[in-house]
Amino acid sequence: MQRIGFLVYPGFQIMTLAAASVFEFANLTLKQTNYDVAFVSEYGGPVASSLGAPVETKAIGKPCFDTLLIGCGTGIPSVPDSLIEIVRRAPRSARRVAGICTGAFLLAQAGLLNGRRATTHWLFARQLAERHPEVTVEDDRIFIVDGDIWTSAGMTAGIDLALAMVEKDLGTDVARKVAQKLVIYHRRTGGQSQFSALLELEPKSDRIQNALNYARSHLKSILSVEELAEAASLSPRQFSRAFTEETGQSPAKAVERLRVEAARLMMEQTRHSIEVIAREVGFADRERMRRAFLRAFGQPPQAMRRHAAEPEADTQAA
């Protein structure tokens, strides 16, 4: 049986604990206790979350866990040096130590990320890099495995990280069944992007949102301004003006961004060739998709596909 410790501190974000359900459902799936999960804190007793709801914990004492997961807060955590020292000692007995979201800051303060790759919520990635220049921060990753140290992006990404741990421990089939029971459509790979083009565009009106939804559902089509304007129930001139005002981008630029995002997801989730992917998402040919990737990411599709696969290889080796 593997002991899993969830380390929390005053003001932790309660959604961090959602990752614990992954280990619970792994036990339920196999109908045996593979994981013994405990919520721990520096001194034990009830620990109040940022929402105010307390969680009963045990004193961590001398860490003795197979896996120690460090929770996050709604901002950059502020914890006493004594807790940082506990985190610093954790790898001496734990097979792996993980920081969920801003929990990466505690790992960095403890020196456990020195010379390693790591990620955190995109909102705080720059601060992590500035405070800890010895850490290679990758702000566009769902989770990263570097040796025995794991880090994840925002709080829900902790679920993906926990599923990857279950996959490493118990196999792909068990991890897939756990994801299904948790109604998670697809376990995101570590290399998947934190960002969404639709979220970045953030249109203010339903009409422009309808046009974007239409575009996303018809990427294989040419998607002229006239076609998008019809989806928005506007004239082409009204549509172009409103679209640019609400999103800060031209319709053509936004459609290219949606296509690039769709292509990137296909590269992460399928083994289709670059040529097939380019055709499926509406690029006229492979070369046009390559140029669009260079504009969006500064890298060609082949490099993005290799990079997305790297954390998965790390997981298998961890």
PDB file of N, CA and C in Angstrom, residues 34 40 54 61 63 65 79 115-116 141-142 146 154 169 174 178 184 186 189 205 216-217 223 236 245 250 263 276 309:
ATOM      1  N   ASN A  34      -5.066   0.389  -2.559  1.00  0.00           N
ATOM      2  CA  ASN A  34      -3.713   0.595  -3.066  1.00  0.00           C
ATOM      3  C   ASN A  34      -3.099   1.869  -2.487  1.00  0.00           C
ATOM      4  N   VAL A  40      -2.475  16.303   5.799  1.00  0.00           N
ATOM      5  CA  VAL A  40      -1.522  16.645   6.856  1.00  0.00           C
ATOM      6  C   VAL A  40      -1.212  18.140   6.832  1.00  0.00           C
ATOM      7  N   PRO A  54     -12.957  24.428   7.236  1.00  0.00           N
ATOM      8  CA  PRO A  54     -11.765  23.749   7.760  1.00  0.00           C
ATOM      9  C   PRO A  54     -11.671  22.297   7.303  1.00  0.00           C
ATOM     10  N   GLY A  61       4.781  15.758  11.136  1.00  0.00           N
ATOM     11  CA  GLY A  61       5.933  15.204  11.827  1.00  0.00           C
ATOM     12  C   GLY A  61       7.098  15.003  10.879  1.00  0.00           C
ATOM     13  N   PRO A  63       8.152  13.578   7.649  1.00  0.00           N
ATOM     14  CA  PRO A  63       7.427  13.060   6.480  1.00  0.00           C
ATOM     15  C   PRO A  63       7.824  11.624   6.159  1.00  0.00           C
ATOM     16  N   PHE A  65       6.035   9.391   3.525  1.00  0.00           N
ATOM     17  CA  PHE A  65       5.019   9.079   2.533  1.00  0.00           C
ATOM     18  C   PHE A  65       5.691   8.572   1.261  1.00  0.00           C
ATOM     19  N   VAL A  79       4.199  30.907   3.933  1.00  0.00           N
ATOM     20  CA  VAL A  79       4.236  29.908   5.002  1.00  0.00           C
ATOM     21  C   VAL A  79       5.515  30.092   5.803  1.00  0.00           C
ATOM     22  N   GLY A 115      17.602  23.809 -10.857  1.00  0.00           N
ATOM     23  CA  GLY A 115      18.098  23.057 -11.998  1.00  0.00           C
ATOM     24  C   GLY A 115      17.072  22.158 -12.653  1.00  0.00           C
ATOM     25  N   ARG A 116      15.804  22.326 -12.279  1.00  0.00           N
ATOM     26  CA  ARG A 116      14.748  21.487 -12.834  1.00  0.00           C
ATOM     27  C   ARG A 116      13.769  22.303 -13.670  1.00  0.00           C
ATOM     28  N   ARG A 141       2.265  24.578 -19.651  1.00  0.00           N
ATOM     29  CA  ARG A 141       2.205  23.132 -19.493  1.00  0.00           C
ATOM     30  C   ARG A 141       1.186  22.778 -18.412  1.00  0.00           C
ATOM     31  N   ILE A 142       0.485  21.663 -18.617  1.00  0.00           N
ATOM     32  CA  ILE A 142      -0.489  21.208 -17.638  1.00  0.00           C
ATOM     33  C   ILE A 142       0.223  20.640 -16.407  1.00  0.00           C
ATOM     34  N   ASP A 146       9.894  16.050 -13.502  1.00  0.00           N
ATOM     35  CA  ASP A 146      11.349  16.140 -13.630  1.00  0.00           C
ATOM     36  C   ASP A 146      11.963  15.299 -12.518  1.00  0.00           C
ATOM     37  N   GLY A 154      -2.828  25.127 -12.951  1.00  0.00           N
ATOM     38  CA  GLY A 154      -3.922  25.472 -12.047  1.00  0.00           C
ATOM     39  C   GLY A 154      -4.496  24.272 -11.326  1.00  0.00           C
ATOM     40  N   ASP A 169       1.654   4.052 -11.625  1.00  0.00           N
ATOM     41  CA  ASP A 169       1.644   3.018 -10.587  1.00  0.00           C
ATOM     42  C   ASP A 169       0.869   1.767 -11.004  1.00  0.00           C
ATOM     43  N   VAL A 174      -6.295   1.270 -15.693  1.00  0.00           N
ATOM     44  CA  VAL A 174      -6.859   1.724 -14.414  1.00  0.00           C
ATOM     45  C   VAL A 174      -7.058   3.239 -14.440  1.00  0.00           C
ATOM     46  N   VAL A 178     -10.587   5.257 -13.948  1.00  0.00           N
ATOM     47  CA  VAL A 178     -10.751   6.286 -12.915  1.00  0.00           C
ATOM     48  C   VAL A 178     -11.253   7.577 -13.545  1.00  0.00           C
ATOM     49  N   ILE A 184     -14.304  12.564 -16.402  1.00  0.00           N
ATOM     50  CA  ILE A 184     -13.277  13.354 -17.077  1.00  0.00           C
ATOM     51  C   ILE A 184     -13.140  12.774 -18.472  1.00  0.00           C
ATOM     52  N   HIS A 186     -11.149  13.343 -20.982  1.00  0.00           N
ATOM     53  CA  HIS A 186      -9.830  12.979 -21.497  1.00  0.00           C
ATOM     54  C   HIS A 186      -8.775  13.459 -20.515  1.00  0.00           C
ATOM     55  N   THR A 189      -2.524  15.424 -21.292  1.00  0.00           N
ATOM     56  CA  THR A 189      -1.112  15.106 -21.169  1.00  0.00           C
ATOM     57  C   THR A 189      -0.381  16.275 -20.541  1.00  0.00           C
ATOM     58  N   SER A 205     -20.471  40.071 -26.794  1.00  0.00           N
ATOM     59  CA  SER A 205     -21.851  39.856 -27.217  1.00  0.00           C
ATOM     60  C   SER A 205     -22.085  38.414 -27.633  1.00  0.00           C
ATOM     61  N   ARG A 216     -15.460  27.366 -34.812  1.00  0.00           N
ATOM     62  CA  ARG A 216     -14.807  26.210 -34.191  1.00  0.00           C
ATOM     63  C   ARG A 216     -15.422  24.901 -34.689  1.00  0.00           C
ATOM     64  N   SER A 217     -16.727  24.913 -34.979  1.00  0.00           N
ATOM     65  CA  SER A 217     -17.410  23.705 -35.443  1.00  0.00           C
ATOM     66  C   SER A 217     -17.252  23.463 -36.939  1.00  0.00           C
ATOM     67  N   LEU A 223     -14.605  29.429 -44.282  1.00  0.00           N
ATOM     68  CA  LEU A 223     -14.960  30.406 -43.255  1.00  0.00           C
ATOM     69  C   LEU A 223     -14.676  31.843 -43.693  1.00  0.00           C
ATOM     70  N   PRO A 236     -21.734  41.763 -43.227  1.00  0.00           N
ATOM     71  CA  PRO A 236     -20.277  41.573 -43.179  1.00  0.00           C
ATOM     72  C   PRO A 236     -19.543  42.791 -42.618  1.00  0.00           C
ATOM     73  N   GLU A 245     -13.642  45.071 -32.534  1.00  0.00           N
ATOM     74  CA  GLU A 245     -13.825  45.871 -31.317  1.00  0.00           C
ATOM     75  C   GLU A 245     -13.914  44.985 -30.082  1.00  0.00           C
ATOM     76  N   SER A 250      -8.763  40.571 -35.913  1.00  0.00           N
ATOM     77  CA  SER A 250      -9.594  40.454 -37.104  1.00  0.00           C
ATOM     78  C   SER A 250     -10.194  39.056 -37.147  1.00  0.00           C
ATOM     79  N   ALA A 263      -5.294  22.144 -34.172  1.00  0.00           N
ATOM     80  CA  ALA A 263      -4.200  21.321 -34.690  1.00  0.00           C
ATOM     81  C   ALA A 263      -3.298  20.845 -33.560  1.00  0.00           C
ATOM     82  N   VAL A 276      -2.429  15.283 -42.540  1.00  0.00           N
ATOM     83  CA  VAL A 276      -3.836  14.997 -42.242  1.00  0.00           C
ATOM     84  C   VAL A 276      -4.402  16.040 -41.284  1.00  0.00           C
ATOM     85  N   ALA A 309       5.187  15.543 -26.150  1.00  0.00           N
ATOM     86  CA  ALA A 309       5.375  14.147 -25.758  1.00  0.00           C
ATOM     87  C   ALA A 309       6.401  13.971 -24.661  1.00  0.00           C
TER      88      ALA A 309
END
